[in-house]
């Protein structure tokens, strides 16, 4: 069976049929990945009546099935031979009940759907396949890290190397130093399990990193010249877009090169996947800064502590750290606008909390209130080597604004404590939870590349690891949804204002009501 295709045989109607009913078998439509009922099967009269009743009440919507597949080497190298997976003889996997993932296994993007809504989008499940498209002794793999630092990068590097070597017997593994430009301007290093044995205990990246430097043709020329046939790319959305370009160029040249992406961002802003590696570690480390701020402000009169955390466009670290801490009075994130002065503003809230408790702690994500800071300092748009907009220091700005208001306007004594643990958080080694997660990511990427998949990225979707088209994780930035329960939980925890005026609140309620009235027919 061709591993680049998949056929699904059945779909249970247990929710719409009587308890004793059978399965409704499906046959694929010849022109799409939608699977339609097979009319050739027979049911009892009672079941048939139940099916007709179900069909009369939107059963057709249940028939929609979408598989967002990833490319495979046989798509452009149709005569590529396959080989038995070496894991068949692995001592470690000999005790596993089901060693190999079935080519029919998929992971649903959404697991909570309405009773008669479409089945929705699915991704190919990650894991080892029965057939591989590389001989172990012919594999020459390389690993590269790009962009900013994040806890867990070294663990991913280590587990790719150990996974290739221990599971598949691959010995020729190269480390590309210094990011994308390392392909054509830096030396490489030879990676073995012994070389990477303890790198997971350190922060940063063992291979060093850089921003920018992506030149598709130069990189692929280097891959071809060196005889590399597996490329593992660790980086954020910009890095993953670069990985997709590398895949497209290798496919265009007809090269047997598997390109696998491992998405990295400490901000947890990658779409589709449950969370990014290093995020749990970042939230845990942020607690230390919040706790320090809380101790400081409790010990002085009118203590105001501001903790600035990462989050350019997404406030996940700030939100989760706030929820975990329970010592935070107010959380400011890029997704939720706020204002300082007037009724319902931040100054009024701070004054109220100081009167009640004598102190307060504010957590602010680095992207929050950037429009106010820019207006104050008359800043111009500047970008880093990756094309990201350089943000202004909103923590210092907010500290100054609060201090000026209460000392000059309210004539109050304010003891300001400002903590910015940004680089401390992202430079530390990953914790136990992230170490396990990084291992699963690395092994899933190795299994996918050995099975001949290419141009894919890997990550957990509803707690099941899947192979995802790179374009899906780079098409948008994952952000905190202010209409979701998690943000509601935070507001209930801190009891902070929504910072929305009455007119704006009415407009927002109208928008939310319109969204709730929409009959969603696809997921």
Short mmCIF file of C-alpha atoms in Angstrom, two decimals:
data_model
loop_
_atom_site.label_atom_id
_atom_site.label_comp_id
_atom_site.label_asym_id
_atom_site.label_seq_id
_atom_site.Cartn_x
_atom_site.Cartn_y
_atom_site.Cartn_z
CA UNK A 1 0.00 0.00 0.00
CA UNK A 2 1.31 3.42 -0.95
CA UNK A 3 2.10 5.29 2.26
CA UNK A 4 1.39 8.61 0.58
CA UNK A 5 -2.31 7.78 0.34
CA UNK A 6 -4.87 6.71 2.86
CA UNK A 7 -8.24 5.00 2.81
CA UNK A 8 -10.73 5.07 5.62
CA UNK A 9 -13.15 2.21 5.93
CA UNK A 10 -15.73 3.05 8.49
CA UNK A 11 -17.46 5.70 10.54
CA UNK A 12 -19.57 4.90 13.57
CA UNK A 13 -23.09 6.23 13.86
CA UNK A 14 -23.47 5.06 17.46
CA UNK A 15 -24.61 8.51 18.52
CA UNK A 16 -27.52 8.62 16.06
CA UNK A 17 -28.54 4.94 15.85
CA UNK A 18 -29.97 2.54 18.45
CA UNK A 19 -27.41 0.98 20.83
CA UNK A 20 -27.34 -2.30 18.94
CA UNK A 21 -26.80 -0.69 15.54
CA UNK A 22 -23.91 -1.60 13.29
CA UNK A 23 -21.26 0.58 11.68
CA UNK A 24 -22.03 2.59 8.58
CA UNK A 25 -19.25 1.82 6.16
CA UNK A 26 -17.95 4.61 3.98
CA UNK A 27 -16.54 4.71 0.49
CA UNK A 28 -14.29 7.53 -0.77
CA UNK A 29 -15.57 10.00 -3.29
CA UNK A 30 -13.33 9.70 -6.40
CA UNK A 31 -12.86 13.46 -6.66
CA UNK A 32 -12.16 14.51 -3.06
CA UNK A 33 -11.13 13.41 0.39
CA UNK A 34 -14.79 13.50 1.47
CA UNK A 35 -16.09 10.05 2.41
CA UNK A 36 -19.66 9.17 1.44
CA UNK A 37 -22.05 6.44 2.67
CA UNK A 38 -21.79 3.10 0.87
CA UNK A 39 -25.33 2.23 -0.23
CA UNK A 40 -24.45 -1.39 -0.96
CA UNK A 41 -24.58 -2.50 2.69
CA UNK A 42 -27.73 -3.78 4.40
CA UNK A 43 -29.19 -2.89 7.76
CA UNK A 44 -32.20 -3.98 9.74
CA UNK A 45 -35.43 -2.12 9.01
CA UNK A 46 -35.20 -0.38 12.35
CA UNK A 47 -31.67 0.77 11.56
CA UNK A 48 -32.70 1.92 8.09
CA UNK A 49 -35.50 4.00 9.59
CA UNK A 50 -33.01 5.49 12.07
CA UNK A 51 -30.55 6.29 9.28
CA UNK A 52 -33.26 7.96 7.18
CA UNK A 53 -34.32 10.01 10.17
CA UNK A 54 -30.74 11.03 10.77
CA UNK A 55 -30.25 11.93 7.12
CA UNK A 56 -33.35 14.06 7.28
CA UNK A 57 -31.78 15.99 10.14
CA UNK A 58 -28.45 17.08 8.64
CA UNK A 59 -26.69 13.69 8.46
CA UNK A 60 -25.08 14.85 5.22
CA UNK A 61 -23.01 17.31 7.22
CA UNK A 62 -21.46 14.39 9.09
CA UNK A 63 -20.09 12.98 5.87
CA UNK A 64 -17.48 15.71 5.41
CA UNK A 65 -13.98 14.43 6.11
CA UNK A 66 -10.86 16.45 5.33
CA UNK A 67 -7.33 15.07 5.51
CA UNK A 68 -4.70 17.80 5.33
CA UNK A 69 -1.85 15.58 4.21
CA UNK A 70 1.88 16.26 4.08
CA UNK A 71 4.13 15.70 1.04
CA UNK A 72 5.89 12.38 0.48
CA UNK A 73 9.04 11.68 -1.51
CA UNK A 74 7.12 9.34 -3.84
CA UNK A 75 5.05 12.32 -4.98
CA UNK A 76 7.98 13.45 -7.13
CA UNK A 77 10.11 10.27 -7.05
CA UNK A 78 7.48 7.63 -7.91
CA UNK A 79 9.97 4.78 -8.35
CA UNK A 80 11.61 5.25 -4.98
CA UNK A 81 12.11 1.85 -3.31
CA UNK A 82 11.00 1.15 0.27
CA UNK A 83 12.59 -1.08 2.90
CA UNK A 84 11.49 -2.86 6.07
CA UNK A 85 11.73 -0.64 9.13
CA UNK A 86 14.77 -1.57 11.29
CA UNK A 87 12.55 -1.15 14.37
CA UNK A 88 11.16 -4.59 13.58
CA UNK A 89 14.37 -5.98 15.07
CA UNK A 90 14.67 -3.40 17.86
CA UNK A 91 14.94 -4.82 21.36
CA UNK A 92 13.25 -1.70 22.75
CA UNK A 93 10.23 -1.95 20.45
CA UNK A 94 9.88 -5.74 20.65
CA UNK A 95 7.68 -5.40 23.74
CA UNK A 96 5.45 -2.73 22.19
CA UNK A 97 2.02 -4.16 21.39
CA UNK A 98 1.68 -2.19 18.16
CA UNK A 99 5.09 -1.13 16.89
CA UNK A 100 3.97 0.72 13.79
CA UNK A 101 1.40 3.43 13.18
CA UNK A 102 -1.25 2.43 10.66
CA UNK A 103 -1.32 4.53 7.46
CA UNK A 104 -5.02 5.01 8.18
CA UNK A 105 -4.46 6.63 11.58
CA UNK A 106 -5.29 10.33 11.71
CA UNK A 107 -5.64 13.00 14.39
CA UNK A 108 -8.67 15.28 14.48
CA UNK A 109 -7.95 19.00 14.71
CA UNK A 110 -11.08 19.50 16.80
CA UNK A 111 -12.42 16.91 19.20
CA UNK A 112 -15.35 18.92 20.53
CA UNK A 113 -17.90 19.36 17.76
CA UNK A 114 -21.67 19.66 17.56
CA UNK A 115 -23.67 16.50 17.07
CA UNK A 116 -24.48 17.00 13.38
CA UNK A 117 -21.55 19.17 12.33
CA UNK A 118 -18.96 17.98 9.77
CA UNK A 119 -16.19 15.64 10.87
CA UNK A 120 -13.71 18.41 10.05
CA UNK A 121 -9.96 18.59 9.46
CA UNK A 122 -7.59 15.74 10.29
CA UNK A 123 -3.83 15.31 10.15
CA UNK A 124 -1.70 12.23 9.61
CA UNK A 125 -0.72 10.65 12.90
CA UNK A 126 3.01 10.75 13.72
CA UNK A 127 5.05 7.66 14.55
CA UNK A 128 7.10 4.82 13.03
CA UNK A 129 5.91 3.22 9.77
CA UNK A 130 6.31 -0.39 8.67
CA UNK A 131 8.21 0.73 5.56
CA UNK A 132 11.01 3.31 5.31
CA UNK A 133 12.48 5.00 2.26
CA UNK A 134 16.10 5.29 3.42
CA UNK A 135 18.72 2.66 4.10
CA UNK A 136 20.26 3.48 7.46
CA UNK A 137 23.83 3.28 6.15
CA UNK A 138 23.00 5.72 3.34
CA UNK A 139 21.48 8.41 5.53
CA UNK A 140 23.37 11.66 5.98
CA UNK A 141 21.31 13.89 8.26
CA UNK A 142 21.82 17.46 9.41
CA UNK A 143 20.32 19.58 12.18
CA UNK A 144 20.08 23.38 12.28
CA UNK A 145 18.68 25.82 14.86
CA UNK A 146 17.48 29.32 13.95
CA UNK A 147 15.99 32.38 15.64
CA UNK A 148 15.79 33.22 19.32
CA UNK A 149 16.56 30.98 22.27
CA UNK A 150 14.05 28.79 24.02
CA UNK A 151 14.29 26.15 26.76
CA UNK A 152 14.52 22.67 25.27
CA UNK A 153 16.41 23.28 22.01
CA UNK A 154 19.35 21.19 23.18
CA UNK A 155 17.03 18.39 24.20
CA UNK A 156 15.53 18.31 20.71
CA UNK A 157 19.02 18.22 19.15
CA UNK A 158 20.10 15.42 21.48
CA UNK A 159 17.03 13.29 20.85
CA UNK A 160 17.18 13.66 17.06
CA UNK A 161 20.77 12.40 17.17
CA UNK A 162 20.03 9.57 19.61
CA UNK A 163 16.78 8.67 17.84
CA UNK A 164 18.49 8.37 14.47
CA UNK A 165 21.36 6.37 15.93
CA UNK A 166 19.68 4.11 18.47
CA UNK A 167 16.45 3.41 16.58
CA UNK A 168 17.61 3.42 12.97
CA UNK A 169 21.37 2.83 13.14
CA UNK A 170 22.23 6.15 11.44
CA UNK A 171 25.80 7.25 12.17
CA UNK A 172 26.36 10.13 9.74
CA UNK A 173 24.78 13.18 11.42
CA UNK A 174 25.96 16.77 10.95
CA UNK A 175 25.29 19.87 13.04
CA UNK A 176 24.97 23.10 11.04
CA UNK A 177 26.44 25.91 13.14
CA UNK A 178 25.00 29.41 13.38
CA UNK A 179 21.55 29.13 11.79
CA UNK A 180 20.62 29.12 8.11
CA UNK A 181 23.75 30.98 7.02
CA UNK A 182 25.75 28.15 8.55
CA UNK A 183 24.90 26.02 5.52
CA UNK A 184 27.12 28.14 3.30
CA UNK A 185 29.36 30.23 5.58
CA UNK A 186 30.26 28.14 8.62
CA UNK A 187 31.81 24.80 9.38
CA UNK A 188 29.72 21.84 10.42
CA UNK A 189 30.34 19.53 13.35
CA UNK A 190 29.91 15.78 13.56
CA UNK A 191 27.17 14.75 15.99
CA UNK A 192 27.12 11.44 17.84
CA UNK A 193 25.25 10.29 20.95
CA UNK A 194 28.48 10.76 22.91
CA UNK A 195 28.94 14.36 21.68
CA UNK A 196 25.39 15.38 22.63
CA UNK A 197 25.13 13.21 25.74
CA UNK A 198 24.64 15.97 28.33
CA UNK A 199 23.69 19.03 26.27
CA UNK A 200 20.07 18.85 27.51
CA UNK A 201 21.35 20.05 30.89
CA UNK A 202 22.35 23.41 29.40
CA UNK A 203 20.31 26.33 28.15
CA UNK A 204 20.67 27.91 24.72
CA UNK A 205 21.58 25.94 21.61
CA UNK A 206 24.61 23.69 21.28
CA UNK A 207 24.76 24.52 17.55
CA UNK A 208 24.46 28.31 18.06
CA UNK A 209 21.85 30.33 16.21
CA UNK A 210 21.23 33.48 14.19
CA UNK A 211 18.40 35.41 12.61
CA UNK A 212 17.95 35.81 8.87
CA UNK A 213 20.57 34.51 6.47
CA UNK A 214 18.14 32.36 4.50
CA UNK A 215 19.17 31.91 0.86
CA UNK A 216 17.23 28.97 -0.54
CA UNK A 217 19.46 28.25 -3.56
CA UNK A 218 22.70 28.48 -1.58
CA UNK A 219 21.31 26.23 1.15
CA UNK A 220 20.02 23.57 -1.26
CA UNK A 221 23.26 23.74 -3.26
CA UNK A 222 25.11 22.98 -0.03
CA UNK A 223 22.71 20.16 0.86
CA UNK A 224 23.24 18.63 -2.58
CA UNK A 225 27.03 19.08 -2.53
CA UNK A 226 27.37 17.48 0.90
CA UNK A 227 25.09 14.57 0.02
CA UNK A 228 22.66 15.39 2.84
CA UNK A 229 19.34 13.57 2.51
CA UNK A 230 17.58 14.41 5.80
CA UNK A 231 17.28 17.98 7.12
CA UNK A 232 15.92 18.76 10.59
CA UNK A 233 15.11 22.44 11.10
CA UNK A 234 14.34 23.83 14.57
CA UNK A 235 12.87 27.33 14.61
CA UNK A 236 9.86 29.65 14.71
CA UNK A 237 7.39 30.65 12.02
CA UNK A 238 9.95 32.48 9.88
CA UNK A 239 12.31 29.52 10.13
CA UNK A 240 9.51 27.12 9.19
CA UNK A 241 8.64 29.23 6.13
CA UNK A 242 12.30 28.89 5.16
CA UNK A 243 12.03 25.11 5.66
CA UNK A 244 9.08 25.02 3.27
CA UNK A 245 11.12 26.86 0.62
CA UNK A 246 13.95 24.35 1.08
CA UNK A 247 11.51 21.48 0.61
CA UNK A 248 10.05 23.05 -2.54
CA UNK A 249 13.50 23.55 -4.04
CA UNK A 250 14.63 19.98 -3.26
CA UNK A 251 11.41 18.65 -4.80
CA UNK A 252 11.91 20.85 -7.87
CA UNK A 253 15.41 19.41 -8.31
CA UNK A 254 14.13 15.87 -7.73
CA UNK A 255 16.39 15.26 -4.73
CA UNK A 256 15.70 12.48 -2.27
CA UNK A 257 15.81 14.84 0.69
CA UNK A 258 13.36 14.70 3.59
CA UNK A 259 12.83 18.12 5.21
CA UNK A 260 11.36 18.03 8.72
CA UNK A 261 10.50 21.07 10.82
CA UNK A 262 10.31 21.23 14.61
CA UNK A 263 8.38 24.39 15.54
CA UNK A 264 9.98 26.56 18.25
CA UNK A 265 8.70 29.63 20.02
CA UNK A 266 8.67 30.43 23.69
CA UNK A 267 5.55 32.59 23.19
CA UNK A 268 3.38 29.53 22.38
CA UNK A 269 1.99 31.40 19.36
CA UNK A 270 2.24 28.59 16.77
CA UNK A 271 -1.12 27.71 15.25
CA UNK A 272 -2.69 24.22 15.20
CA UNK A 273 -0.43 22.53 17.79
CA UNK A 274 -1.44 22.33 21.46
CA UNK A 275 1.62 24.19 22.71
CA UNK A 276 5.24 24.83 21.82
CA UNK A 277 8.16 23.27 23.63
CA UNK A 278 9.77 25.40 26.33
CA UNK A 279 6.46 27.03 27.21
CA UNK A 280 5.94 25.06 30.44
CA UNK A 281 9.49 25.90 31.52
CA UNK A 282 8.94 29.58 30.76
CA UNK A 283 5.75 29.73 32.83
CA UNK A 284 7.45 27.91 35.70
CA UNK A 285 10.43 30.28 35.67
CA UNK A 286 8.14 33.31 35.41
CA UNK A 287 6.70 32.28 38.79
CA UNK A 288 10.04 33.05 40.43
CA UNK A 289 9.96 36.63 39.13
CA UNK A 290 6.32 37.11 40.16
CA UNK A 291 7.03 35.70 43.61
CA UNK A 292 10.01 38.03 44.02
CA UNK A 293 7.89 41.02 43.02
CA UNK A 294 5.16 40.00 45.47
CA UNK A 295 7.63 39.65 48.35
CA UNK A 296 9.12 43.06 47.57
CA UNK A 297 5.83 44.97 47.38
CA UNK A 298 4.41 43.32 50.51
CA UNK A 299 7.40 44.59 52.48
CA UNK A 300 6.95 48.31 51.74
CA UNK A 301 4.27 50.98 51.86
CA UNK A 302 2.19 51.26 48.66
CA UNK A 303 4.36 48.76 46.87
CA UNK A 304 3.71 48.39 43.13
CA UNK A 305 5.50 45.53 41.38
CA UNK A 306 5.68 45.23 37.60
CA UNK A 307 6.90 42.00 36.02
CA UNK A 308 7.54 42.12 32.29
CA UNK A 309 7.25 38.78 30.51
CA UNK A 310 7.69 37.66 26.91
CA UNK A 311 4.84 37.86 24.42
CA UNK A 312 5.25 40.02 21.33
CA UNK A 313 1.79 39.43 19.89
CA UNK A 314 0.47 36.64 22.12
CA UNK A 315 0.02 36.87 25.87
CA UNK A 316 0.06 33.16 26.73
CA UNK A 317 3.06 33.25 29.08
CA UNK A 318 1.66 36.25 30.96
CA UNK A 319 -1.82 34.69 31.15
CA UNK A 320 -0.70 31.25 32.34
CA UNK A 321 1.89 32.66 34.75
CA UNK A 322 -0.79 34.90 36.24
CA UNK A 323 -3.24 32.03 36.63
CA UNK A 324 -0.58 29.81 38.19
CA UNK A 325 0.70 32.47 40.59
CA UNK A 326 -2.49 33.78 42.24
CA UNK A 327 -0.39 36.70 43.52
CA UNK A 328 -1.04 38.89 40.47
CA UNK A 329 -3.56 41.72 40.63
CA UNK A 330 -3.58 42.66 36.96
CA UNK A 331 -2.40 41.05 33.71
CA UNK A 332 -1.87 43.12 30.56
CA UNK A 333 -1.48 41.33 27.20
CA UNK A 334 -1.28 42.48 23.56
CA UNK A 335 -4.69 41.03 22.68
CA UNK A 336 -6.55 43.04 25.33
CA UNK A 337 -6.39 46.85 24.98
CA UNK A 338 -6.17 48.92 28.13
CA UNK A 339 -6.07 52.57 29.05
CA UNK A 340 -4.53 54.45 31.97
CA UNK A 341 -6.69 57.41 32.94
CA UNK A 342 -10.39 57.92 33.62
CA UNK A 343 -13.15 55.72 34.99
CA UNK A 344 -12.38 52.02 34.61
CA UNK A 345 -8.75 52.76 33.74
CA UNK A 346 -5.58 51.22 35.14
CA UNK A 347 -4.78 54.15 37.46
CA UNK A 348 -8.19 53.92 39.12
CA UNK A 349 -7.75 50.17 39.62
CA UNK A 350 -4.26 50.60 41.12
CA UNK A 351 -5.53 53.23 43.57
CA UNK A 352 -8.38 50.94 44.64
CA UNK A 353 -6.07 47.96 45.23
CA UNK A 354 -3.55 50.04 47.17
CA UNK A 355 -6.31 51.23 49.47
CA UNK A 356 -7.58 47.66 49.95
CA UNK A 357 -4.30 45.72 50.24
CA UNK A 358 -1.50 48.27 50.45
CA UNK A 359 0.31 46.68 47.48
CA UNK A 360 -0.26 45.12 44.05
CA UNK A 361 1.56 43.17 41.32
CA UNK A 362 1.09 43.79 37.60
CA UNK A 363 2.23 41.33 34.92
CA UNK A 364 2.70 42.88 31.48
CA UNK A 365 3.54 41.05 28.25
CA UNK A 366 6.17 42.80 26.15
CA UNK A 367 3.72 43.54 23.32
CA UNK A 368 1.01 45.12 25.48
CA UNK A 369 0.35 48.84 25.03
CA UNK A 370 3.00 49.30 22.35
CA UNK A 371 0.87 51.93 20.60
CA UNK A 372 0.95 54.12 23.73
CA UNK A 373 4.71 53.74 24.15
CA UNK A 374 5.36 54.54 20.49
CA UNK A 375 3.18 57.66 20.68
CA UNK A 376 5.06 58.89 23.76
CA UNK A 377 8.56 58.43 22.37
CA UNK A 378 7.69 59.16 18.71
CA UNK A 379 9.29 55.88 17.66
CA UNK A 380 9.79 54.74 14.08
CA UNK A 381 9.29 51.18 12.91
CA UNK A 382 12.54 49.24 13.07
CA UNK A 383 13.00 45.54 12.40
CA UNK A 384 15.51 42.85 13.33
CA UNK A 385 17.33 40.53 10.91
CA UNK A 386 14.32 38.20 10.81
CA UNK A 387 11.98 41.02 9.81
CA UNK A 388 10.31 41.22 13.24
CA UNK A 389 9.32 44.66 14.46
CA UNK A 390 11.57 45.83 17.30
CA UNK A 391 9.40 46.46 20.34
CA UNK A 392 9.83 49.32 22.79
CA UNK A 393 10.30 48.72 26.51
CA UNK A 394 6.73 48.95 27.76
CA UNK A 395 7.77 47.85 31.26
CA UNK A 396 9.91 50.91 31.92
CA UNK A 397 7.29 53.12 30.27
CA UNK A 398 4.49 51.74 32.46
CA UNK A 399 6.58 52.06 35.61
CA UNK A 400 7.30 55.71 34.87
CA UNK A 401 3.67 56.47 34.05
CA UNK A 402 2.37 54.95 37.29
CA UNK A 403 5.02 56.61 39.43
CA UNK A 404 4.46 60.04 37.84
CA UNK A 405 0.69 59.83 38.21
CA UNK A 406 0.60 58.84 41.87
CA UNK A 407 3.45 61.04 43.10
CA UNK A 408 2.56 64.17 41.11
CA UNK A 409 -1.21 63.93 40.65
CA UNK A 410 -2.44 61.85 43.59
CA UNK A 411 0.38 62.99 45.90
CA UNK A 412 0.89 59.43 47.12
CA UNK A 413 4.11 57.70 48.10
CA UNK A 414 4.76 54.85 45.66
CA UNK A 415 7.46 52.19 46.03
CA UNK A 416 7.98 50.88 42.52
CA UNK A 417 9.63 47.48 41.93
CA UNK A 418 10.33 46.55 38.30
CA UNK A 419 11.53 43.08 37.24
CA UNK A 420 12.36 41.98 33.68
CA UNK A 421 13.38 38.28 33.67
CA UNK A 422 13.11 37.88 29.87
CA UNK A 423 16.58 36.55 29.09
CA UNK A 424 16.77 34.57 32.33
CA UNK A 425 13.62 32.69 31.34
CA UNK A 426 14.55 31.79 27.78
CA UNK A 427 18.17 30.87 28.55
CA UNK A 428 17.52 28.16 31.12
CA UNK A 429 17.41 24.38 30.47
CA UNK A 430 13.98 22.83 30.00
CA UNK A 431 12.16 21.26 32.93
CA UNK A 432 11.10 17.61 33.19
CA UNK A 433 7.79 18.12 31.39
CA UNK A 434 9.40 19.90 28.44
CA UNK A 435 12.23 17.36 28.27
CA UNK A 436 9.72 14.57 27.71
CA UNK A 437 7.82 16.69 25.18
CA UNK A 438 11.03 17.52 23.27
CA UNK A 439 11.86 13.81 23.11
CA UNK A 440 8.48 13.03 21.55
CA UNK A 441 8.86 15.86 19.04
CA UNK A 442 12.34 14.72 18.00
CA UNK A 443 11.41 11.06 17.66
CA UNK A 444 8.25 11.91 15.69
CA UNK A 445 10.33 14.00 13.27
CA UNK A 446 12.84 11.16 12.84
CA UNK A 447 10.10 8.59 12.20
CA UNK A 448 8.48 10.90 9.64
CA UNK A 449 11.69 11.59 7.73
CA UNK A 450 12.66 7.89 7.65
CA UNK A 451 9.16 7.05 6.36
CA UNK A 452 9.70 9.39 3.42
CA UNK A 453 7.55 12.32 4.48
CA UNK A 454 8.95 15.76 3.70
CA UNK A 455 7.93 19.39 3.92
CA UNK A 456 6.19 18.74 7.21
CA UNK A 457 6.30 19.99 10.76
CA UNK A 458 5.41 17.99 13.84
CA UNK A 459 3.52 18.72 17.02
CA UNK A 460 0.74 17.57 19.34
CA UNK A 461 -2.84 18.11 18.19
CA UNK A 462 -5.31 17.28 20.93
CA UNK A 463 -2.53 15.44 22.79
CA UNK A 464 -1.68 13.21 19.80
CA UNK A 465 1.43 13.93 17.76
CA UNK A 466 0.76 14.56 14.09
CA UNK A 467 2.48 15.51 10.83
CA UNK A 468 1.23 18.92 9.76
CA UNK A 469 1.79 20.81 6.49
CA UNK A 470 4.23 23.63 7.22
CA UNK A 471 1.89 26.20 5.69
CA UNK A 472 -0.70 25.44 8.38
CA UNK A 473 1.57 26.44 11.26
CA UNK A 474 2.84 29.59 9.53
CA UNK A 475 -0.39 30.96 8.08
CA UNK A 476 -1.34 32.83 11.26
CA UNK A 477 -0.16 33.58 14.78
CA UNK A 478 -1.92 31.86 17.65
CA UNK A 479 -3.24 34.45 20.10
CA UNK A 480 -5.21 34.55 23.33
CA UNK A 481 -8.92 34.64 22.52
CA UNK A 482 -10.63 37.09 24.81
CA UNK A 483 -13.96 35.30 24.32
CA UNK A 484 -12.58 31.96 25.56
CA UNK A 485 -13.02 30.59 29.07
CA UNK A 486 -9.32 30.74 29.90
CA UNK A 487 -9.24 34.54 29.72
CA UNK A 488 -12.50 34.58 31.66
CA UNK A 489 -10.82 32.44 34.33
CA UNK A 490 -7.99 34.95 34.56
CA UNK A 491 -10.38 37.91 34.95
CA UNK A 492 -12.21 36.01 37.66
CA UNK A 493 -8.92 35.20 39.39
CA UNK A 494 -7.49 38.73 39.40
CA UNK A 495 -10.82 40.57 39.53
CA UNK A 496 -9.25 43.19 37.27
CA UNK A 497 -11.34 45.48 35.06
CA UNK A 498 -11.88 44.66 31.38
CA UNK A 499 -10.60 48.16 30.45
CA UNK A 500 -13.49 48.57 28.03
CA UNK A 501 -15.63 51.72 27.97
CA UNK A 502 -19.41 51.35 27.99
CA UNK A 503 -19.69 52.14 24.26
CA UNK A 504 -16.91 49.73 23.38
CA UNK A 505 -18.38 47.09 25.67
CA UNK A 506 -21.74 47.32 23.88
CA UNK A 507 -20.02 47.05 20.49
CA UNK A 508 -18.01 44.04 21.62
CA UNK A 509 -21.10 42.33 23.01
CA UNK A 510 -22.86 42.87 19.68
CA UNK A 511 -19.92 41.32 17.82
CA UNK A 512 -19.83 38.33 20.17
CA UNK A 513 -23.60 37.89 19.81
CA UNK A 514 -23.26 37.89 16.02
CA UNK A 515 -20.54 35.23 16.25
CA UNK A 516 -22.70 33.09 18.52
CA UNK A 517 -25.59 33.31 16.05
CA UNK A 518 -23.46 31.97 13.19
CA UNK A 519 -24.27 28.35 12.35
CA UNK A 520 -20.80 26.84 12.06
CA UNK A 521 -20.70 24.20 9.30
CA UNK A 522 -16.98 23.53 9.20
CA UNK A 523 -14.24 23.19 11.75
#
